[in-house]
XYZ file of C-alpha atoms in Angstrom:
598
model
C 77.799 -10.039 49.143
C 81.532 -9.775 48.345
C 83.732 -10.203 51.229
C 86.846 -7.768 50.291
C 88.859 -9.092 53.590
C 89.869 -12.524 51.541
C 90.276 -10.529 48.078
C 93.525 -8.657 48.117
C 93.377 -4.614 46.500
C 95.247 -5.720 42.980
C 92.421 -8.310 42.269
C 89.644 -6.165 43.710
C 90.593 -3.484 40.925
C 90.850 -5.648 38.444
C 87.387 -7.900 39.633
C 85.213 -4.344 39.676
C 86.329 -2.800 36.684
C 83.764 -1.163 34.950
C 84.283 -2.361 31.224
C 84.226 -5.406 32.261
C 81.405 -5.581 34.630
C 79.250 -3.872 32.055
C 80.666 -6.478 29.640
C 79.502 -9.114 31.831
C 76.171 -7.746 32.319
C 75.272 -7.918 28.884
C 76.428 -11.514 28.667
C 74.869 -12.786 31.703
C 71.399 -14.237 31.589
C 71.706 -14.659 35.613
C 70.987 -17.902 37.364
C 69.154 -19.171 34.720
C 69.802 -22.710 32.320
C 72.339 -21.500 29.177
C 71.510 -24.122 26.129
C 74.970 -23.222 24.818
C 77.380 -22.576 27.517
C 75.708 -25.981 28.550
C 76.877 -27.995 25.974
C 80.696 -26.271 26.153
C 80.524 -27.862 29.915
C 79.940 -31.144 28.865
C 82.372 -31.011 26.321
C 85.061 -30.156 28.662
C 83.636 -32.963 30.591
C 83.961 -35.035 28.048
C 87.142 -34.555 26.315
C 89.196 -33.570 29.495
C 87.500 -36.414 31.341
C 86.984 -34.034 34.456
C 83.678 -34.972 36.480
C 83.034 -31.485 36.325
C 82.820 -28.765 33.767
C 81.520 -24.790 33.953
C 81.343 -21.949 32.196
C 81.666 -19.142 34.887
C 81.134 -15.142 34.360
C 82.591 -13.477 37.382
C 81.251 -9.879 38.406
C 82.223 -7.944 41.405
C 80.392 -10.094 43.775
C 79.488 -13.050 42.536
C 80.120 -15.742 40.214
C 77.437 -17.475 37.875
C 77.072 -20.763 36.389
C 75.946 -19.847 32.843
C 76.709 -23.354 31.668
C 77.578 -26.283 33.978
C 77.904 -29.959 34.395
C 78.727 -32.457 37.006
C 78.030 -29.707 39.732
C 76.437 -30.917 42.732
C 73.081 -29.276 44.369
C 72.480 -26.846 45.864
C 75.177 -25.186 43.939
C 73.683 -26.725 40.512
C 70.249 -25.112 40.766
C 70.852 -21.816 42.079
C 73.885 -21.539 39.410
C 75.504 -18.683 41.515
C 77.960 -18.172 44.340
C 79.603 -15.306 45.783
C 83.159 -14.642 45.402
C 84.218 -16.382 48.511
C 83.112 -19.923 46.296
C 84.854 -19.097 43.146
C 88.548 -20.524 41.619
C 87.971 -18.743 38.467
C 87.767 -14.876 39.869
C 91.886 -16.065 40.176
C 91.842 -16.532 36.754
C 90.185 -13.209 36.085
C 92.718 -11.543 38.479
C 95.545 -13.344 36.965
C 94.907 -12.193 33.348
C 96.080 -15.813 32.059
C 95.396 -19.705 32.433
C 95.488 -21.260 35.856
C 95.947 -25.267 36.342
C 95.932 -26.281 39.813
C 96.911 -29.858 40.577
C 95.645 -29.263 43.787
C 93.982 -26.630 45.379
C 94.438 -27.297 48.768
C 98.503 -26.209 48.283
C 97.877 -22.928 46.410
C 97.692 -20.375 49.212
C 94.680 -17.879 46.827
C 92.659 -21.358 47.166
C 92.707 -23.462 50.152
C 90.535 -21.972 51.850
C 87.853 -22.006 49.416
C 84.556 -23.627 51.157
C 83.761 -25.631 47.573
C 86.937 -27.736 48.436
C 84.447 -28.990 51.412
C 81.170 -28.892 49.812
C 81.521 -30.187 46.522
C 85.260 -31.737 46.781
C 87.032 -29.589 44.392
C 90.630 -30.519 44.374
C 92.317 -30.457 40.748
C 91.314 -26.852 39.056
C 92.260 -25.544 35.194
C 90.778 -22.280 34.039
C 90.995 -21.027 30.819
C 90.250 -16.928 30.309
C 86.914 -15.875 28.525
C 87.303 -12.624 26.751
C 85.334 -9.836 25.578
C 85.768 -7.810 22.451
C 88.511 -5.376 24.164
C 89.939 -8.083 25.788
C 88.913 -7.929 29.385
C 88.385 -11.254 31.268
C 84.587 -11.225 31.982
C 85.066 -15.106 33.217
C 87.034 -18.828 32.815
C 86.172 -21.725 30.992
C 87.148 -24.951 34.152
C 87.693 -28.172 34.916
C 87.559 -29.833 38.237
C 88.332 -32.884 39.810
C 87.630 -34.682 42.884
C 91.339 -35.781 43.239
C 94.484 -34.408 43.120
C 95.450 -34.236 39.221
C 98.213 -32.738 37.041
C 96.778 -31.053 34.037
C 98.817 -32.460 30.673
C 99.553 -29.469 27.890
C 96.874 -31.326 25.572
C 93.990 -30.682 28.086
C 95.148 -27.262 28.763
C 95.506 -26.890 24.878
C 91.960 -28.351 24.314
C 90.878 -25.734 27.406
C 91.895 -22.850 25.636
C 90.429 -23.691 22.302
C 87.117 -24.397 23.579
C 87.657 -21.224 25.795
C 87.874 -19.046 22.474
C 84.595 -20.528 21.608
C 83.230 -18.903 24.480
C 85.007 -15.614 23.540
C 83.604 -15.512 20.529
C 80.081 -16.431 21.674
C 80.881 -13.983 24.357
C 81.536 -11.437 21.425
C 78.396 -11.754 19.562
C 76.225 -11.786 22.381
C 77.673 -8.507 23.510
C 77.460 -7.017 20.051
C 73.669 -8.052 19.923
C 72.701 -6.887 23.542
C 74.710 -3.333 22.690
C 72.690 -3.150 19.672
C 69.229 -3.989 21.716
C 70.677 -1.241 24.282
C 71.122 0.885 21.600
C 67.590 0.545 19.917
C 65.921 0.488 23.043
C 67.779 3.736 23.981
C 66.796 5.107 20.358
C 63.067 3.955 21.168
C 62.749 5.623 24.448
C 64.499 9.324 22.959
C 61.954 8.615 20.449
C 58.860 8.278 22.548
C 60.182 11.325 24.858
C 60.806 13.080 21.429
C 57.301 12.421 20.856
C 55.804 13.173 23.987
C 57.438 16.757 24.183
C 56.629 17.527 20.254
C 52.692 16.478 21.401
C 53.127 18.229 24.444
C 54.275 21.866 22.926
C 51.639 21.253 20.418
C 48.597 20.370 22.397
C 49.926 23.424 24.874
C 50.216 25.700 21.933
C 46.492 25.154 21.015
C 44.792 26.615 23.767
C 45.210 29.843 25.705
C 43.053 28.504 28.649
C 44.984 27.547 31.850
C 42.746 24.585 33.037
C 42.761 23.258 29.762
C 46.614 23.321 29.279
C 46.829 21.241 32.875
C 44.278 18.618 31.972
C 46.346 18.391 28.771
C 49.579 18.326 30.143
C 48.050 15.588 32.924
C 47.201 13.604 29.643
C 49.834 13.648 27.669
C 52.925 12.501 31.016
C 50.246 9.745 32.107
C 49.940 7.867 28.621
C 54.642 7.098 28.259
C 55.970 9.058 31.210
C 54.027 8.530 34.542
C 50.889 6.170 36.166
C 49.536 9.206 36.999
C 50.141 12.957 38.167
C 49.197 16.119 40.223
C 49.730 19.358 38.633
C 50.059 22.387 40.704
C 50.636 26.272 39.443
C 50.429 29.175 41.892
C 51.407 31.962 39.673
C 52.251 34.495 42.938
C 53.503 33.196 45.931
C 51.516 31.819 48.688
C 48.163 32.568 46.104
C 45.858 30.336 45.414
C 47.261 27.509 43.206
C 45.277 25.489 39.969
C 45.448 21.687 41.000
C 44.096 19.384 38.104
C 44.984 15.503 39.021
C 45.539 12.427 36.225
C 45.669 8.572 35.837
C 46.348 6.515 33.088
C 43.791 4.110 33.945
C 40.344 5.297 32.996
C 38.700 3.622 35.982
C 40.335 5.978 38.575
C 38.589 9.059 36.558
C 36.737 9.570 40.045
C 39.423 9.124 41.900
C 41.283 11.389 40.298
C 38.636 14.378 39.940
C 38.476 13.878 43.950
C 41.857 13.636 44.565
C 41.534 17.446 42.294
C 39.127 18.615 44.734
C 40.788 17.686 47.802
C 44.518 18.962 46.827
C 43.054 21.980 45.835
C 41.949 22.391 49.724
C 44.587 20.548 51.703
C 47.179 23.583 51.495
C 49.552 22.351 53.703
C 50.679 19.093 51.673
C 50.143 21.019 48.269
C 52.766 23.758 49.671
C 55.170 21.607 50.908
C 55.099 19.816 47.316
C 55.327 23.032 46.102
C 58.104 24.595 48.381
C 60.299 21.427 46.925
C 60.171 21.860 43.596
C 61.243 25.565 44.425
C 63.972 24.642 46.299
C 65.431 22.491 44.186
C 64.902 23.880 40.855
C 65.653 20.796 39.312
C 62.951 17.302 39.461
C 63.780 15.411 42.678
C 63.001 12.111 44.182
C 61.598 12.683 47.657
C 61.037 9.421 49.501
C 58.186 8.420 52.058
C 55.737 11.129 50.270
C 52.425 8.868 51.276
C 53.427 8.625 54.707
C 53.644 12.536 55.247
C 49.777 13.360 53.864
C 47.800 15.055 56.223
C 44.504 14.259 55.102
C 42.989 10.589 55.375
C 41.254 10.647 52.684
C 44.261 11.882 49.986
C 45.939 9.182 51.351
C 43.279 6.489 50.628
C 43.006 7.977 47.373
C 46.835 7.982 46.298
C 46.804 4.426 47.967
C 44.110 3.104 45.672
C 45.889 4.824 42.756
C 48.769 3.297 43.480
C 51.906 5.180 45.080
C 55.528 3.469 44.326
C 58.372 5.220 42.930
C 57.752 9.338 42.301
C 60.029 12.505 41.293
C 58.731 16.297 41.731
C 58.990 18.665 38.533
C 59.471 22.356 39.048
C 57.005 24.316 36.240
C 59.396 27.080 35.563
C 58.564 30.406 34.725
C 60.909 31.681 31.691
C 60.267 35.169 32.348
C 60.122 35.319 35.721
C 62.767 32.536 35.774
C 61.445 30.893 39.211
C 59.284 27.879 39.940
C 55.488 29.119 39.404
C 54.440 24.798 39.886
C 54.961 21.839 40.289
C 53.798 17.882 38.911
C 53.948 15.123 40.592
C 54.514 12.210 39.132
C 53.655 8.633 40.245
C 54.514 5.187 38.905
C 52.669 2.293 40.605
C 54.820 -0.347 43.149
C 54.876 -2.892 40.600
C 57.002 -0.400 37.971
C 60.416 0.118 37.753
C 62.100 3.543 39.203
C 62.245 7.248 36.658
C 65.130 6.587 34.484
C 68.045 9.316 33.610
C 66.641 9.852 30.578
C 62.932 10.243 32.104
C 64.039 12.545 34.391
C 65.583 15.017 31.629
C 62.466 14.505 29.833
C 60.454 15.248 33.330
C 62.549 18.577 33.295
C 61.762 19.724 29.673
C 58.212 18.958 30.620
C 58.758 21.429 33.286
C 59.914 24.450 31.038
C 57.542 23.384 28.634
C 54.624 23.827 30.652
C 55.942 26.851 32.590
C 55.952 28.729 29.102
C 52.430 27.724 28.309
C 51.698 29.195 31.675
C 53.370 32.460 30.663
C 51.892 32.090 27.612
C 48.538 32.041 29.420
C 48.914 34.695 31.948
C 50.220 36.985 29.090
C 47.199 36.536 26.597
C 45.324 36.876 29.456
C 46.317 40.399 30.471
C 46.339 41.534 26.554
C 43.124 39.742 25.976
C 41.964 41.925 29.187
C 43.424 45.461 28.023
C 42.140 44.711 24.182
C 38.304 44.244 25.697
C 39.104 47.662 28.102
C 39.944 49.086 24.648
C 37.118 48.076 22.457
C 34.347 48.720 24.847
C 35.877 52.381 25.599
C 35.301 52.333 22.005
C 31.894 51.616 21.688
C 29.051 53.943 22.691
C 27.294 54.126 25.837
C 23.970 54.204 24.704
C 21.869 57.157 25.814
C 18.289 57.278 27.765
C 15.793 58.191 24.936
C 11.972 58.399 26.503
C 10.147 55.998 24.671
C 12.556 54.129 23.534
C 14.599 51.802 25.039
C 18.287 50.574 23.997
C 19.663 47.063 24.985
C 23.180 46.179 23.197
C 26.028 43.595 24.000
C 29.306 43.077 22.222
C 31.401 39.385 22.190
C 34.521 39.132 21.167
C 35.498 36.404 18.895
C 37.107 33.490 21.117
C 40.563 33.445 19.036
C 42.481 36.356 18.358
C 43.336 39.839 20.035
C 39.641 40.192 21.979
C 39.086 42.827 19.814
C 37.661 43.769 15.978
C 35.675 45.662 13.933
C 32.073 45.100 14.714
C 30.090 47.840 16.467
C 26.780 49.442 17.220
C 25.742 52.946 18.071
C 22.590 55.186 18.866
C 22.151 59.104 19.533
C 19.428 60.713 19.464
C 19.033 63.841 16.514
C 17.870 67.189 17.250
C 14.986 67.055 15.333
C 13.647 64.564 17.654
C 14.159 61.500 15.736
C 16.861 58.421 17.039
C 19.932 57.155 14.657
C 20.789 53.722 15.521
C 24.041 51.932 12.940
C 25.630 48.389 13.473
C 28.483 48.317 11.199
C 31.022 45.612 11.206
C 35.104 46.434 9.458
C 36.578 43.237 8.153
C 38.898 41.958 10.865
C 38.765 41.052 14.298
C 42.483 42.802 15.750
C 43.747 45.818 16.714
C 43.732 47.617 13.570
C 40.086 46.701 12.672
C 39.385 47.947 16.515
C 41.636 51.075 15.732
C 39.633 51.366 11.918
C 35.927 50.796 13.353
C 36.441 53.797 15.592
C 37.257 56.194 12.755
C 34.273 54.570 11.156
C 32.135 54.963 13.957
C 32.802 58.698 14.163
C 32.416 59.612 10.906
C 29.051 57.974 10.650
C 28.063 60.196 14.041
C 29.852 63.388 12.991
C 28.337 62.816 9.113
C 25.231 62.251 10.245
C 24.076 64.025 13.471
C 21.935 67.519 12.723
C 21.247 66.556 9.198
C 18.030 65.380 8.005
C 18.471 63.891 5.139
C 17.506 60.206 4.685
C 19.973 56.853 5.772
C 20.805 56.429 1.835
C 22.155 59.783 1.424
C 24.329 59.843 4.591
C 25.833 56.479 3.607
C 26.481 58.182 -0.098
C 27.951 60.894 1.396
C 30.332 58.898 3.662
C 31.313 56.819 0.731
C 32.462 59.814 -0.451
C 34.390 61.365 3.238
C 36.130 57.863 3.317
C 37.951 58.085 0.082
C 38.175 61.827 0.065
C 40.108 60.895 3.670
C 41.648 58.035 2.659
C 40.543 55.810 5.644
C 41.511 52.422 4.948
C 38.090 50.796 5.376
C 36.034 48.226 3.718
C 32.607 47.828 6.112
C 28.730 46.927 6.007
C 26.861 48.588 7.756
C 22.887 49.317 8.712
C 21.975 52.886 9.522
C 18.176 53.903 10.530
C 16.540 56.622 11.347
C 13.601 56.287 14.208
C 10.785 58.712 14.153
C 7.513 58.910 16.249
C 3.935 58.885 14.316
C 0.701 59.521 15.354
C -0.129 55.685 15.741
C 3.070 54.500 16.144
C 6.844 54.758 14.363
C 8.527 55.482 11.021
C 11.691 53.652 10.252
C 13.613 54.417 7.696
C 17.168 52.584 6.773
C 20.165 52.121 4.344
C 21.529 48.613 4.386
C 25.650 48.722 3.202
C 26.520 45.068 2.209
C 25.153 44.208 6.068
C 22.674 41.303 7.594
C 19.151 42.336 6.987
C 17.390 43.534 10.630
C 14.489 41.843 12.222
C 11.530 43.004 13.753
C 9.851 41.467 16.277
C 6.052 42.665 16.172
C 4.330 42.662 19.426
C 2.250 39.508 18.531
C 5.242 37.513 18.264
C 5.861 37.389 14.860
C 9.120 38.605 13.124
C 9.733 40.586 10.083
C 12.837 40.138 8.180
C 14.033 43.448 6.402
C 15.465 41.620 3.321
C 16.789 44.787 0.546
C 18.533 44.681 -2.373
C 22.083 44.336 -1.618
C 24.263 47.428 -1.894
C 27.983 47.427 -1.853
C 30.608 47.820 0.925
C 31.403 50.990 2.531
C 34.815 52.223 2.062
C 34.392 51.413 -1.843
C 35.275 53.599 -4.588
C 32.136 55.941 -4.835
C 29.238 55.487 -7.649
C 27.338 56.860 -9.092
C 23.939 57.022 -8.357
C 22.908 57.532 -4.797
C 22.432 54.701 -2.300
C 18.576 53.380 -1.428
C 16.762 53.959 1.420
C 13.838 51.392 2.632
C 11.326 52.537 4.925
C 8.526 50.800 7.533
C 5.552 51.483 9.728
C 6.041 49.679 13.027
C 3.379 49.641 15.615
C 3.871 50.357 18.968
C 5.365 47.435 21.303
C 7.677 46.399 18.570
C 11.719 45.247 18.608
C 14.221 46.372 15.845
C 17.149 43.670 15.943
C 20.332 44.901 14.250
C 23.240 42.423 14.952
C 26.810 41.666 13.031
C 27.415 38.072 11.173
C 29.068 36.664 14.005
C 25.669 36.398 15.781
C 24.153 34.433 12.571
C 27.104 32.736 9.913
C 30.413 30.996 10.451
C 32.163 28.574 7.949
C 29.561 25.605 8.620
C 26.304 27.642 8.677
C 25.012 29.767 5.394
C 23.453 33.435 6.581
C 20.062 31.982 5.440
C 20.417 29.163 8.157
C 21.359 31.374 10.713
C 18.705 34.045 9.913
C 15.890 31.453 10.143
C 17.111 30.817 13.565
C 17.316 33.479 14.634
C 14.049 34.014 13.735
C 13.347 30.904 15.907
C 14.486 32.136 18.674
C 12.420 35.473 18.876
C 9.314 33.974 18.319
C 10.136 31.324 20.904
C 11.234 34.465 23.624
C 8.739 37.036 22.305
C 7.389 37.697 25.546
C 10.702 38.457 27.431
C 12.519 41.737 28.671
C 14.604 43.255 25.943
C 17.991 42.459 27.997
C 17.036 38.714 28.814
C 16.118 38.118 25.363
C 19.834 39.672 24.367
C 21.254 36.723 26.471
C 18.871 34.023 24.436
C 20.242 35.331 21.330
C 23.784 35.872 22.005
C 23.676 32.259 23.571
C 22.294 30.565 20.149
C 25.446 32.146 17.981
C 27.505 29.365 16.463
C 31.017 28.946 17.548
C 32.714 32.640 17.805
C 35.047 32.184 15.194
C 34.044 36.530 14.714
C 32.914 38.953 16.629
C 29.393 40.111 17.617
C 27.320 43.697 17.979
C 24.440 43.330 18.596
C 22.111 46.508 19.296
C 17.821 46.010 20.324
C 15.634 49.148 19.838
C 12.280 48.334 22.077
C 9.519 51.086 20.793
C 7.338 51.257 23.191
């Protein structure tokens, strides 16, 4: 270390200023051989006949060798020496040559210890210079005997000196440029991790999902690995999903998950710093201070060296809702500057997704409250029993256009409609309940066949000017001596099934007939009718339950099918659940509406 009591105040300012230092930084390889500087050593030797010769970069505490000749050992092979050792920091203090016939009568040198260990007597120094000037170091001579130094071997000093300056130069022009790559490099790769971040976030509405994605994305550039914590309300329960880069500690890790998620005490106190702080902080001695053995044997394995804690912010409750932990292994170097702002931005970033979260949560939740207030609670019919289950699609507003109704007439018979209104939002939700209505108010204490009541709301929905386009299935169930009459009108819609009580299924393919909500035509919409025995199941569903983009309604009809001859034999609400579970990926809604005749 430097030892400021022999250094007087004038050459301590100039020996630790800044530019320089960082000018010498760039240029020093350390105590390591320089082919170059090497050579310009045993030229001086050479030329200026001095036993030895040395290129010397002086910092604020030491002094290295980057080239050298003629110096003795130990001095030789460690190439370094503190400040206390060094003739040329005078040089560097001085701002100019120095030749020294003999050391031992300048007062700034005799009592340097090289005059005893390697004999120094005679010094010259000639300045090396950076690109601004600054003295980073001296190009010297020394000799073991008192010597004046003639103007021709100071001459040849300097020259050779301004081939180190311009060495010097370019080697501080190139290692500026690496800087500045490197630093363009790393922006880019945090760049990269926060655009993959907000995307990958953006994709999914689902809270564990966004953690084990966030986890992912800081462990592959930022982090060895990672605990992420959110407690949306204070002193709740808190989400705890745990990351490594390295594949192998997957067990570890989904452990360590388990564990953090129950050890309270450390998680809170992790917790309680980021929310202090509002900012990422560096908290030191972090394994020491776990509670529980075997989070510390697991952290241990993983690897605990260097770590900062990174507040999740909320943006619109603008307080720490979480925190992640992140971990680099002994062996790596500490968070830069620039990967702690990049640590914070992860921070906001994720604390929106978790608004973003928490908020389609809540709507997702009001939207079902709303369309199941708008669908029918099915009625207790004797004879006849009434199974039905709606699904929202998984993206969107939770809501849409697809519903199902029964009622019973008062003529005895049972209406039962599926109808599905192109859309799965708010308005179709808003649209399908007009639609819904009208069928019920259109149709209840009339007898007139399913094909006229569909004409005749044709005909109510432009007279009204509702603004819907729909299919729909409306039938009408009536008791016979040996068993039941259906009768239906099929707008546009999926055909129904039957499922006969030997196990067998009917499918109730028509003609197709247009939309509802279309302009009206002409002639009068069909009506189909069937005999179904006793013991029999009417299946009226919407498309979500059968077709997607992937899978033709032909495909998805013939499993269907499938599927209720595999579960004839099971309770009308059980086999609702086998049905429902065989539906594609929800990229739509899904009625679906059983009649059991018993």
């Amino acid at each position: 270390m430097l030892q400021w009591d022999v250094i007087g105040d004038a050459d301590r300012r100039v020996l630790s200023d800044p530019r320089r230092l960082q000018s010498v930084r760039r240029i020093s390889g350390g105590p390591l051989p320089d082919d170059a500087f090497d050579r310009v050593a045993m030229l001086v030797r050479k030329l200026v006949d001095a036993p030895i010769g040395a290129v010397c970069l002086v910092d604020a505490e030491r002094q290295v060798l980057s080239g050298q000749t003629g110096v003795p050992d130990p001095l030789a092979s460690a190439r370094e020496m503190p400040l206390t050792h060094s003739f040329s920091r005078h040089v560097v203090a001085a701002g100019a040559m120095l030749a020294v016939p003999d050391v031992r009568d300048d007062p700034r040198m005799r009592d340097n210890p090289v005059i005893e260990e390697i004999g120094a007597i005679a010094y010259a120094g000639a300045p090396i210079t950076d690109s601004d000037g600054l003295i980073v170091g001296a190009l010297c001579a020394v000799d073991q005997e008192p010597r004046v130094w003639t103007p021709s071997e100071v001459a040849l000093l300097s020259e050779l000196a301004e081939v180190c300056s311009s060495e010097v130069c370019l080697r501080i022009a190139r290692a500026a440029a690496d800087e500045a790559r490197r630093t363009a490099e790393s922006a880019h790769r945090q760049l990269e991790l926060l655009a993959d971040l907000t995307e990958s976030l953006a994709a999914t509405m689902d809270m564990d999902e966004a953690m084990r994605r966030l986890g992912g994305i800081v462990t592959a550039t930022l982090a060895d690995w990672c605990v992420v914590a959110v407690a949306e309300n204070p002193g709740g329960p808190a989400l705890v999903t745990a990351t490594h880069r390295d594949p192998a500690r997957a067990a570890d890790m989904s452990r360590l998950t388990e564990l953090a998620t129950d050890a309270r005490a450390d998680l809170r106190a992790m917790l309680l710093a980021a929310q202090r702080a509002g900012r990422p902080v560096r908290p030191s001695g972090i394994p020491s201070r776990i509670s529980d053995a075997e989070v510390a044997a697991i952290t241990d394995r993983a690897g605990f060296g260097t770590s900062m804690i990174v507040p999740i912010l909320s943006p619109v409750r603008r307080r720490p809702i979480g925190a992640v932990l992140l971990v680099n292994r002994p062996d790596r170097e500490t968070f830069t500057a620039a990967e702690e702002r990049t640590a914070a931005e992860v921070g906001r970033r994720a604390g929106l997704a978790v608004e973003n979260s928490r908020l389609y949560r809540e709507q997702r939740h009001m939207a079902e409250v709303l369309q199941r207030s708008l669908l029918t609670e099915l009625p207790s019919i004797p004879g006849i029993e009434l199974h039905a289950r709606y699904l929202p699609a998984q993206d969107g507003a939770a809501v849409g256009g697809d519903w199902y109704d029964a009622f019973a007439q008062p003529d005895g018979s049972v209406m039962v409609a599926v109808g599905d209104v192109s859309g799965h939002d708010i308005e179709a939700a808003a649209t399908m309940g007009q639609l819904r209505n009208l069928v019920r108010g259109d149709a209840y204490g009339r007898d007139e066949e399913p094909g006229s009541l569909l004409t005749d709301l044709d005909r109510t929905l432009t007279g009204l000017r509702v603004p819907a386009s729909a299919t729909a299935v409306l039938a009408r169930v009536r008791r016979s001596v040996s068993g039941y009459k259906v009768s239906f009108a099929n707008a546009g819609h999926p055909p129904p099934l039957l499922l006969q009580p030997d196990g067998s299924v009917q499918v109730w393919w028509v003609p197709p007939e247009p939309l509802l909500g279309l302009p009206p035509r002409d002639e009068s919409r069909t009506t189909a009718r069937r005999w179904v025995p006793p013991g029999s199941t009417l299946i009226l569903y919407t498309d979500g339950l059968v077709e997607d983009r992937e899978q033709l309604l032909d495909d998805g009809i013939a499993r269907l099918t499938a599927v209720l001859t595999a579960n004839a034999g099971r309770p009308p609400d059980e086999l609702c659940t086998r049905l429902l579970a065989m539906a594609p990926r929800r990229s739509d809604d899904i009625a679906l509406l059983l009649v059991h005749l018993t």
